[in-house]
Coordinates of C-alpha atoms in Angstrom, one line a residue:
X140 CA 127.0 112.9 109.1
X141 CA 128.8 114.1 105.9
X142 CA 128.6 118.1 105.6
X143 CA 128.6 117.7 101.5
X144 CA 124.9 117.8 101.5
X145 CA 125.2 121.9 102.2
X146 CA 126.6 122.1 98.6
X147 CA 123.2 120.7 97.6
X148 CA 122.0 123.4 99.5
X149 CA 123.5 126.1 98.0
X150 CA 123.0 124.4 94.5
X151 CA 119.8 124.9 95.2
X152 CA 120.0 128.1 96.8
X153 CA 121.5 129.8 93.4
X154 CA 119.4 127.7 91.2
X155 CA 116.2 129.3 93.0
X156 CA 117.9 133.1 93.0
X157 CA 118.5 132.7 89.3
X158 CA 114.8 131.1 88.5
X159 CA 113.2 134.0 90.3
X160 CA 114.5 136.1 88.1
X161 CA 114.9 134.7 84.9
X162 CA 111.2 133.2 85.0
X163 CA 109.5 136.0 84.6
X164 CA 112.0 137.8 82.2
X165 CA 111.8 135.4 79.8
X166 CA 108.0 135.7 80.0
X167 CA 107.5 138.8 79.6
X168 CA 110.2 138.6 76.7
X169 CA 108.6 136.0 74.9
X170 CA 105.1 137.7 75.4
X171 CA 106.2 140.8 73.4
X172 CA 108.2 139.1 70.9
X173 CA 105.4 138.9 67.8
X174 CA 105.3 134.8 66.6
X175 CA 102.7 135.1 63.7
X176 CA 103.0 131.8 63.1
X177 CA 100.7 131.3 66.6
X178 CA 97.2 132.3 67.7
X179 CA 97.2 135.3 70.5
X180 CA 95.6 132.7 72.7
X181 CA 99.2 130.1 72.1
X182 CA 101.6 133.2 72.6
X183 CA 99.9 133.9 75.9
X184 CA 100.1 130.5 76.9
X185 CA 104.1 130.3 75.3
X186 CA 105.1 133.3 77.8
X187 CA 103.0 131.6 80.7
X188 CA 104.7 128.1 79.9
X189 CA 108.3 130.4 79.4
X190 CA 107.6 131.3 83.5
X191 CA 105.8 128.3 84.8
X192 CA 108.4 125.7 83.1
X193 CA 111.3 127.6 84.5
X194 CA 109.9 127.9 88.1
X195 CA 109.0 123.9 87.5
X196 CA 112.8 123.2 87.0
X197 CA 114.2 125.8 89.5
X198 CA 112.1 126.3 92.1
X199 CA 111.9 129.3 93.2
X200 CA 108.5 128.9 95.2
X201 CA 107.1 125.4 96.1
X202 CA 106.4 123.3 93.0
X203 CA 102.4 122.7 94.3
X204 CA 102.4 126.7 93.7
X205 CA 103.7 127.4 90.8
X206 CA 101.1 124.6 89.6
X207 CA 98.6 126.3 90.3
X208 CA 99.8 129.7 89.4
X209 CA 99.3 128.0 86.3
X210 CA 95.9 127.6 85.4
X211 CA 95.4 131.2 87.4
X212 CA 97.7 133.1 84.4
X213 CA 95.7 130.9 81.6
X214 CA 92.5 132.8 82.8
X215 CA 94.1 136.3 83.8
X216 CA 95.6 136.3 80.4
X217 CA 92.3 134.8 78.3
X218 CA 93.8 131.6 77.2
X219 CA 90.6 129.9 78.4
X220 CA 87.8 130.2 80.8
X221 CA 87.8 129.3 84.4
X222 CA 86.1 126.0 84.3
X223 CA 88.1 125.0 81.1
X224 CA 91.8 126.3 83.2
X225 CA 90.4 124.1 86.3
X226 CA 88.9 121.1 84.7
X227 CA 92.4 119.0 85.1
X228 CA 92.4 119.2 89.0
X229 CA 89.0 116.7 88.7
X230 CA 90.5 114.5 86.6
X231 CA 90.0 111.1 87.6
X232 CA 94.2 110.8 87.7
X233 CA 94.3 112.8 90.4
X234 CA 91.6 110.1 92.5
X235 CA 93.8 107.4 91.1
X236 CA 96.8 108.9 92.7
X237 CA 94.6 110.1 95.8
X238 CA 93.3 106.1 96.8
X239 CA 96.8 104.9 96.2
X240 CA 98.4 107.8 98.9
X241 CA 95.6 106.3 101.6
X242 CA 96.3 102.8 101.0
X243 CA 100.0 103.2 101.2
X244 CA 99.7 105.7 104.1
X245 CA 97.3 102.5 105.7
X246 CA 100.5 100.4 105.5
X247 CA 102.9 102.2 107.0
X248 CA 100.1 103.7 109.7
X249 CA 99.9 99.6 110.1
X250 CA 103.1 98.4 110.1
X251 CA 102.4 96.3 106.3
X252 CA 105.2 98.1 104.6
X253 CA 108.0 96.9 107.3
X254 CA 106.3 93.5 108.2
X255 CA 106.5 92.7 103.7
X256 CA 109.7 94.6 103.7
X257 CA 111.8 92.8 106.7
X258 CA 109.5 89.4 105.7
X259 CA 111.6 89.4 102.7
X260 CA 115.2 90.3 103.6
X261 CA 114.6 87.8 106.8
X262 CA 114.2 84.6 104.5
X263 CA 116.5 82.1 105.0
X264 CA 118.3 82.2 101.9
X265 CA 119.7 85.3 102.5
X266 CA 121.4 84.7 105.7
X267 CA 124.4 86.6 106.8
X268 CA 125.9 86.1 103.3
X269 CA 127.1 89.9 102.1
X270 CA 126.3 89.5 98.5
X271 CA 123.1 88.2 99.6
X272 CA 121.9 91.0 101.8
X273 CA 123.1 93.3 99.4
X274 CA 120.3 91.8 97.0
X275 CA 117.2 91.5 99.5
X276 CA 117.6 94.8 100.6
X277 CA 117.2 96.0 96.8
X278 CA 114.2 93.6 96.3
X279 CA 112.7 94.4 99.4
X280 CA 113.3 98.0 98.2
X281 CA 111.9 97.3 94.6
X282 CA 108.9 96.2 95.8
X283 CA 107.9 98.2 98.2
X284 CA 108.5 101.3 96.4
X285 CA 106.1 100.0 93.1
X286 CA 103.1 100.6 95.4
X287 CA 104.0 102.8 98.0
X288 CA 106.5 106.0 97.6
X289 CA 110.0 105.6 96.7
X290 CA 111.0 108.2 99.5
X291 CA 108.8 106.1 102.0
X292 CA 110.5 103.0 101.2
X293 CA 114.1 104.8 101.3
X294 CA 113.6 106.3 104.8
X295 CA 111.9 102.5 106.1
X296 CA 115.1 100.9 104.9
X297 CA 117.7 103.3 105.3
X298 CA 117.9 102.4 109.1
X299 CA 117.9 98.5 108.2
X300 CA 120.9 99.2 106.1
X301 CA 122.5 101.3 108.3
X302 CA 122.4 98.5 111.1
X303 CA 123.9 95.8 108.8
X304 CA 126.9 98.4 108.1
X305 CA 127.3 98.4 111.4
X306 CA 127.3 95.2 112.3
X307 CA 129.9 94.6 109.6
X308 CA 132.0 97.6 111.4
X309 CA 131.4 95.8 114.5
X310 CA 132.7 92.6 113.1
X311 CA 136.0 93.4 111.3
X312 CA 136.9 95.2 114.8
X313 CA 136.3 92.0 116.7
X314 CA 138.5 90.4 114.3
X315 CA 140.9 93.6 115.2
X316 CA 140.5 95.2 111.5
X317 CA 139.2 98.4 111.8
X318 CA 137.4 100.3 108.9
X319 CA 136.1 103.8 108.1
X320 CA 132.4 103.3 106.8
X321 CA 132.8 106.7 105.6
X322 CA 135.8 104.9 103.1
X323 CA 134.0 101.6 102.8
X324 CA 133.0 100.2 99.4
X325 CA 130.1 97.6 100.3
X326 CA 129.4 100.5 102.7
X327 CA 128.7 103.2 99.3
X328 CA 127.3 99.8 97.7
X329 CA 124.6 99.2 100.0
X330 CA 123.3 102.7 100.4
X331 CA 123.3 102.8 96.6
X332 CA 121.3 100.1 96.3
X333 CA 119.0 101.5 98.8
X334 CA 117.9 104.3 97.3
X335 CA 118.2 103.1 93.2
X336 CA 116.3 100.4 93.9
X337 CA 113.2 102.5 95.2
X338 CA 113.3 104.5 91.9
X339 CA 113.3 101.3 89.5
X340 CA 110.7 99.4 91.8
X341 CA 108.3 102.8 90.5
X342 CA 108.1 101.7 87.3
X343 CA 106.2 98.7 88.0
X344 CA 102.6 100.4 88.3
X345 CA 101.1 103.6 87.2
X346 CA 100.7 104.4 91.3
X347 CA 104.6 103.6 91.7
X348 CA 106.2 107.3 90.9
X349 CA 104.3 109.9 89.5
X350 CA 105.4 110.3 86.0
X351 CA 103.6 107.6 85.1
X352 CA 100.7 109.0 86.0
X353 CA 101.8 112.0 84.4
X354 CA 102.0 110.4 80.8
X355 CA 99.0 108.2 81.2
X356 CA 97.0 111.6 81.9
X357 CA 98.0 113.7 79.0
X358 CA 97.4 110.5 76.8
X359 CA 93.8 110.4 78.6
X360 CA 93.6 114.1 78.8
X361 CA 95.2 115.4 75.2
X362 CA 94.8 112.3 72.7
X363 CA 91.8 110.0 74.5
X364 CA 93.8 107.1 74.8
X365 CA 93.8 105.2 77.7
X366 CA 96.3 103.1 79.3
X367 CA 95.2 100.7 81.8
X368 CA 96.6 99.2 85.1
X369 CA 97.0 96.2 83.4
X370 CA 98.8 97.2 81.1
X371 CA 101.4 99.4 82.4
X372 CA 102.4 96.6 84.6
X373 CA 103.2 94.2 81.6
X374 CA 106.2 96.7 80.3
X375 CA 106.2 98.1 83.7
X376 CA 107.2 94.9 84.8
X377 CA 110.2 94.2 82.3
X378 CA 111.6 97.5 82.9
X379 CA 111.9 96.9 86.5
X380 CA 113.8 93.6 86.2
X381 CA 115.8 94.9 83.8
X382 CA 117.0 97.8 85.5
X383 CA 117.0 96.4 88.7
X384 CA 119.8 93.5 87.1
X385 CA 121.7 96.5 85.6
X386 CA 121.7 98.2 88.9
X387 CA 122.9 95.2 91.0
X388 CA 125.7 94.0 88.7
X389 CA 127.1 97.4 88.0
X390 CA 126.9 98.1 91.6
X391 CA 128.1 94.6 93.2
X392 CA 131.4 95.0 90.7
X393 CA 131.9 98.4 92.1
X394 CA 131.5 98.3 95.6
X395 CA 132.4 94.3 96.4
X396 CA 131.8 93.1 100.0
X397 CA 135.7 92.2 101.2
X398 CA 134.0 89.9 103.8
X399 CA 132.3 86.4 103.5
X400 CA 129.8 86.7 106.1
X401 CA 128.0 89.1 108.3
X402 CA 128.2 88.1 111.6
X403 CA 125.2 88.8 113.5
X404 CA 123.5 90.0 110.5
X405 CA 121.0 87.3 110.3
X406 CA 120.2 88.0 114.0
X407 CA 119.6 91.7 113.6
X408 CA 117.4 91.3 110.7
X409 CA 115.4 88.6 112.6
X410 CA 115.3 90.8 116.1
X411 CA 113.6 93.8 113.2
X412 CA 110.7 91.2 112.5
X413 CA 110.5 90.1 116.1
X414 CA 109.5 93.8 116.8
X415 CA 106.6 93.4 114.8
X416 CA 104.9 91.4 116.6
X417 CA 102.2 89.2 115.5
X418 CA 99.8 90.1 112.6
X419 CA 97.2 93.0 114.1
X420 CA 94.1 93.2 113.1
X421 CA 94.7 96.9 111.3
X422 CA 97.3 94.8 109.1
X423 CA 94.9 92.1 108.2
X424 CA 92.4 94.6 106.9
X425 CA 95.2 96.7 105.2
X426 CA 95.4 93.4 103.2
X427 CA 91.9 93.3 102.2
X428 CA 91.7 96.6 101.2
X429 CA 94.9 97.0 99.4
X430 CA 94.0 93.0 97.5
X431 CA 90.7 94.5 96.7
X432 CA 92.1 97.6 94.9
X433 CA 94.5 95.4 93.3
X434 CA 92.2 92.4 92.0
X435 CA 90.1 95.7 90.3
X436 CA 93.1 97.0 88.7
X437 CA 94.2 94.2 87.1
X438 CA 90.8 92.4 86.5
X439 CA 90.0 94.5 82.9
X440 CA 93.3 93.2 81.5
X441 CA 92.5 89.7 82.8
X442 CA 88.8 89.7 80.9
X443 CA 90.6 90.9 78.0
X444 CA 93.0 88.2 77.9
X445 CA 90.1 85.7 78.8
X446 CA 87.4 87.3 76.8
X447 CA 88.7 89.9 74.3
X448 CA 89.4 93.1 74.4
X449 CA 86.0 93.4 72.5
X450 CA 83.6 92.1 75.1
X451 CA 80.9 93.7 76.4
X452 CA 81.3 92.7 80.0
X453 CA 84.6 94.4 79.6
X454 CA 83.4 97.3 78.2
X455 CA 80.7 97.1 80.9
X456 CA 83.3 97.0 83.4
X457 CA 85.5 99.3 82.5
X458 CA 82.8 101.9 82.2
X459 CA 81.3 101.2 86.2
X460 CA 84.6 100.5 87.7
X461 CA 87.9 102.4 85.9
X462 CA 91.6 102.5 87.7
X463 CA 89.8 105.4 89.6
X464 CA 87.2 104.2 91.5
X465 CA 89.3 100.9 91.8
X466 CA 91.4 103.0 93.7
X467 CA 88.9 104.9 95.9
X468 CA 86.6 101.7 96.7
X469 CA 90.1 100.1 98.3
X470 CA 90.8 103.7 100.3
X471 CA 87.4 103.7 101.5
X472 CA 87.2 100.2 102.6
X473 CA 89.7 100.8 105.2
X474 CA 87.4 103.9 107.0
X475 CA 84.8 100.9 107.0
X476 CA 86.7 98.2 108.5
X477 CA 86.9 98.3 112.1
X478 CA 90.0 97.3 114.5
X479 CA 88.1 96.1 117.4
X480 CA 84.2 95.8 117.7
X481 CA 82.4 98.4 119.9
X482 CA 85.0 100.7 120.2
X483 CA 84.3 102.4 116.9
X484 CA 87.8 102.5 115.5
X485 CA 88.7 101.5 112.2
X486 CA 91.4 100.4 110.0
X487 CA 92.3 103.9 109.1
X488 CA 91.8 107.0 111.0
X489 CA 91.0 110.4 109.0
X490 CA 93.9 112.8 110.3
X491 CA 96.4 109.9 109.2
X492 CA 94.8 109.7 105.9
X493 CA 94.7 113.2 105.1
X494 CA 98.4 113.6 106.6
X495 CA 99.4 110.4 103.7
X496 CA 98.0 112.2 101.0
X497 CA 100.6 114.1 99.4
X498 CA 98.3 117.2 98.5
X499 CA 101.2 118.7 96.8
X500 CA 101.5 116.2 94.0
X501 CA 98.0 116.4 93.2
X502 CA 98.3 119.7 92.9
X503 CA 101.5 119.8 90.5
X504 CA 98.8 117.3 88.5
X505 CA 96.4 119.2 87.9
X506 CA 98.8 122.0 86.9
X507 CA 100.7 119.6 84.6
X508 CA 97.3 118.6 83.2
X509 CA 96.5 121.8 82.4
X510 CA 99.0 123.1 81.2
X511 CA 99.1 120.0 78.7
X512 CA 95.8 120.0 77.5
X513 CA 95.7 124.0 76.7
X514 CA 98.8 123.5 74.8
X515 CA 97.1 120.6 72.8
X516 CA 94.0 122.6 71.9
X517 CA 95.2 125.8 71.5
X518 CA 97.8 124.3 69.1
X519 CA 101.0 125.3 71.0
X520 CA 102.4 121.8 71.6
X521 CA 102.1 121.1 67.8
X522 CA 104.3 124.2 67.0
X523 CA 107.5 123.3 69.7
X524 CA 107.0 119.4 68.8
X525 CA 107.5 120.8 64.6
X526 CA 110.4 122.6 65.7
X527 CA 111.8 119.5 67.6
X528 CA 111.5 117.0 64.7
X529 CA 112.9 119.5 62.6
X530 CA 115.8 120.0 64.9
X531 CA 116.0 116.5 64.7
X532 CA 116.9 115.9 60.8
X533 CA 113.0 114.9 59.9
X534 CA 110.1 112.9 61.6
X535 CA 110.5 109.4 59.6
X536 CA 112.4 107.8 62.3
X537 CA 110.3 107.2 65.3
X538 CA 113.5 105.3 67.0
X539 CA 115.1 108.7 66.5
X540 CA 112.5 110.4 68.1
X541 CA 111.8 107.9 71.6
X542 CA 115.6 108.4 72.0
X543 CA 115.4 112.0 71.6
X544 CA 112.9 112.9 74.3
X545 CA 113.8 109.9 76.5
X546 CA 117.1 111.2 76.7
X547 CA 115.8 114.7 77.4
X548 CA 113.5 113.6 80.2
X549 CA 116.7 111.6 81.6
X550 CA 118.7 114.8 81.5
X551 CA 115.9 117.2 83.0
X552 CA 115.2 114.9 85.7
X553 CA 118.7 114.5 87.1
X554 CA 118.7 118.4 87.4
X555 CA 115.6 118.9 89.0
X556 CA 112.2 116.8 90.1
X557 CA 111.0 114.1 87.7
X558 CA 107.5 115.2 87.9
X559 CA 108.0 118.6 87.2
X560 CA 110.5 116.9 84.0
X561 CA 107.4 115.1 82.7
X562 CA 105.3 118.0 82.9
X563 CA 107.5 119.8 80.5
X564 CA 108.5 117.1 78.1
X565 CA 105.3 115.0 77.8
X566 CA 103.2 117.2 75.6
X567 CA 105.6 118.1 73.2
X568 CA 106.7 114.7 73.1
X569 CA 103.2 113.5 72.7
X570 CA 102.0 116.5 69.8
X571 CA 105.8 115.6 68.0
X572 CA 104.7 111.6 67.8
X573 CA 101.2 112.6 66.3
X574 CA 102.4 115.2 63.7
X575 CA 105.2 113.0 62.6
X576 CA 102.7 110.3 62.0
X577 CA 103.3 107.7 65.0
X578 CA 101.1 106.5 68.0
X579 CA 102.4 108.4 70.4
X580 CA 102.2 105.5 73.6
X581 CA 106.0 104.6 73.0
X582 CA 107.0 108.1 73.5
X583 CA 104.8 108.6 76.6
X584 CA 106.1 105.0 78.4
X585 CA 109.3 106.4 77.5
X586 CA 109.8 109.6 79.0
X587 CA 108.1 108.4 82.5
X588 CA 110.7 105.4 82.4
X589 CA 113.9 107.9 82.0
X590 CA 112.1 110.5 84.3
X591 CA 113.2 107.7 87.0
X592 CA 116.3 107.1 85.6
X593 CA 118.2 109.9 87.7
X594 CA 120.6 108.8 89.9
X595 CA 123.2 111.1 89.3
X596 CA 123.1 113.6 91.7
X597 CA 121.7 113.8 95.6
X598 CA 119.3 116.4 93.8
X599 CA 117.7 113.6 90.9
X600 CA 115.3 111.8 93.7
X601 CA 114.5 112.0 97.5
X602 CA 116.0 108.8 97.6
X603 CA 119.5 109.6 96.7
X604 CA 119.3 112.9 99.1
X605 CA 118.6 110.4 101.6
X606 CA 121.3 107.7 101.7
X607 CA 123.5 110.6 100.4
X608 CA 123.2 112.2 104.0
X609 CA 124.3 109.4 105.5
X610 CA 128.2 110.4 104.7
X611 CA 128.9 106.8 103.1
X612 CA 128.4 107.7 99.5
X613 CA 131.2 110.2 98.0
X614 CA 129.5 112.4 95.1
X615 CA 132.1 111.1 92.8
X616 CA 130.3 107.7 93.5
X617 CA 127.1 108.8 92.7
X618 CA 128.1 110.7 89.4
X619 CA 130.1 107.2 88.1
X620 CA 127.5 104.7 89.3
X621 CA 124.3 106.6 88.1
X622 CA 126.0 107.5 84.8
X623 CA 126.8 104.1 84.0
X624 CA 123.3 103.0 85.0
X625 CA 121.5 105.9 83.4
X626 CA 123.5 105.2 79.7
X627 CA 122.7 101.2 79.9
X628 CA 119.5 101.6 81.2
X629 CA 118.0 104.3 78.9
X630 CA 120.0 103.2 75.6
X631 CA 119.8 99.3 76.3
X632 CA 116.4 98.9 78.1
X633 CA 114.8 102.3 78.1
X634 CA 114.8 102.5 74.1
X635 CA 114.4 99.2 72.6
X636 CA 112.1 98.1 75.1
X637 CA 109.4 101.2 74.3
X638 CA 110.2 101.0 70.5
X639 CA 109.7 96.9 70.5
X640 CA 107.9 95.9 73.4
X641 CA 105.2 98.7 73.6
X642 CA 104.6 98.9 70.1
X643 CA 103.5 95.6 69.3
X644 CA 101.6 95.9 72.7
X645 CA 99.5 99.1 70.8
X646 CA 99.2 97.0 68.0

């Protein structure tokens, strides 16, 4: 194991000293300091954001806690009543979020994630072929990580790819070449690809990171428009290709295999699946329940293509069976579906359930929510997002503007956690699209897209902390890599694909 990770550490170590401190100067600087241009009930909530945005970004207590420290300040201070500073934490997001953590936690409880996961980097086209491996193990990644979360998939195939580096260490030193994975480049490569492919595969649905939850709340929450399953997944979709591409062809030219084969790798991979056994019962029903929530998702934006978006069995149907209670109906089938007759165990046990729901998140949610919301209506949001576009030269270029806070959410999120970057950016973002006259849907899509565009730093996502750990991957090689994947991916993809693709999609 590398010992670099300990200057994460005291990264974060200084980060948190310096948060503790500055937080709740800045507060109470900004609460004194008279803005007549706001209503007392703004101010309050400017000096609670001033503490609760820089605790968000460095930490200095758990990010759950300063979450809900939030909507705790917005009453103590008068911003709003109690039931108005709580409301967020029952909004039907946060069950969305909630039925996907069960179903996922029922696939790894089960053995699904690994059986789809080694199913796909076992096929027969891949082989023991370097270049090939080097791709399954970023599909396999991809995939996985757009349902279930991207530091679950990282630590399921971080030991896979660790056993093909050794096989290939093995190898050279039966051939009498010995190599320093340490020093390796397919070595930094794979790991790379390990953990950037979990972050792009969370793009593909709004349950696949949760910044796109995030967005697709305050849209709900601030401006009543609604973004459904469906239709996240069509840009979702695109975005995920496309970045995975970039990633794959900017990290296969930088870290090149300098073998032609893998010997033994094919038989490693296939002794992985041989483990598995054959299908269980608990997997079969996983299936079920995890088909069912996702033939509900993706049935609205099937009757609107079929039907039109203005039938009423659509309308019907959205109204008895939203993303929410899509979500919840597939949870609860697996605490219904039993394992074996007459022995009263079922699919999904409760204590593994509540252990795979990440009761944190939720949490920082309902705190983002709020903290949205309140600055929508108490007219907050619209005074930052003015200063913004004027910062900005105007409001009469909306490309201007999607680059502006996509490249802000890129930059905040390779510092510090993407959520707690979303939480900050997406309401400004959303108030500056409205006031300068635009829908503000392209803006949202594209500030959850960059949020999971950092891979940068061991510090961006749980994913690159993870493979970085291993020793293989140098920080130098993380700074070049993610930059150059970062700048094609947010000013090639990122950008046009919101301003072009999204648009005409709102249209």
């Amino acid at each position: 194991m590398n010992p670099a990770p300990n200057s994460g550490s005291s990264f974060d170590k200084k980060r948190r000293i310096i948060g503790s401190i500055v937080g709740p100067v800045l507060a109470l600087f900004t609460w004194f300091v008279p803005i007549e241009a706001l209503s007392p009930e703004a101010h309050h909530l400017l000096a609670i954001l001033a503490l609760i945005g820089t605790w968000w970004i460095t930490e200095p207590i758990p990010i759950p806690v300063t979450s809900v420290l939030a909507p705790i300040l917005i009453v103590l201070t008068g911003v709003a009543p109690v039931k108005s500073a709580f409301a967020a934490f029952s909004s039907p997001i946060i069950f969305l979020f909630m039925g996907g953590f069960i179903l996922a936690k029922a696939m790894m409880v089960n053995g699904l994630d690994k059986r789809i996961a080694y199913g796909i980097v076992s096929m027969k086209w891949v082989g023991d072929n370097p270049r090939r491996i080097f791709l399954a193990i970023g599909l396999a990644c991809m995939l996985c990580s757009g349902w279930i979360s991207n530091t679950a998939t990282a630590a399921m195939m971080f030991p896979i790819a660790l056993g093909l580096l050794e096989a290939i260490r093995e190898m050279q030193a039966a051939n009498g070449k010995h190599i320093d994975l340490h020093n390796y480049k397919y070595a930094t490569g794979l790991m790379l690809m390990t953990a950037y492919a979990c972050s792009v595969g969370g793009v593909l649905t709004p349950i696949g990171t949760p910044p796109n939850l995030i967005m697709m709340g305050f849209l709900d929450e601030m401006v009543q428009i609604h973004i459904g399953f469906f239709e996240w997944m069509i840009w979702g979709f695109i975005a995920m290709i496309i970045y995975f591409v970039i990633a794959y062809v900017v990290l296969s030219r930088l870290y090149p295999s300098d073998c032609d084969h893998i010997e033994g790798a094919h038989e490693f991979i296939q002794s992985k699946v041989d483990e598995l056994g054959p299908w269980t019962r608990a997997q079969k029903n996983t299936i079920i329940a995890f088909s069912t929530a996702v033939i509900l998702w993706i049935a609205p934006g099937i009757l609107s293509i079929c039907l039109g978006s203005d039938s009423e069995i659509l309308k019907s149907y959205n109204k008895y069976i939203p993303e929410s209670v899509a979500a919840m109906v597939g949870a609860l089938m697996l605490f219904f579906l039993p394992i074996k007759h007459g022995t009263g165990q079922r699919t999904l046990g409760w204590k593994d359930a509540v252990h795979g729901v990440e009761w944190g998140t939720l949490l920082l949610f309902g705190g983002g929510l709020t903290m949205g919301g309140m600055m929508y209506t108490t007219g907050l949001s619209e005074w930052i997002g003015n200063i913004i576009i004027a910062g900005i030269g105007g409001s009469n270029n909306q490309l201007i503007l999607i680059a502006v806070f996509a490249v802000m959410a890129l930059l905040l999120s390779e510092l510090t956690s993407h959520t707690a970057a979303t939480n900050m950016i997406g309401p400004l973002a959303i108030t500056a699209a409205i006031s300068a006259g635009f829908s503000p849907v392209p803006v949202s899509v594209a500030i959850a897209l960059s949020a999971s565009l950092g891979f940068m730093l061991p510090v961006s996502t749980p994913p690159n902390a993870i493979v970085y750990a291993s020793g293989y991957v140098p920080i130098t090689k993380m700074i070049k890599s993610g930059a150059y994947i970062d700048f094609i991916g947010i000013f090639f993809v990122t950008i046009p694909l919101v301003y072009y693709l999204v648009e005409a999609i709102v249209q």
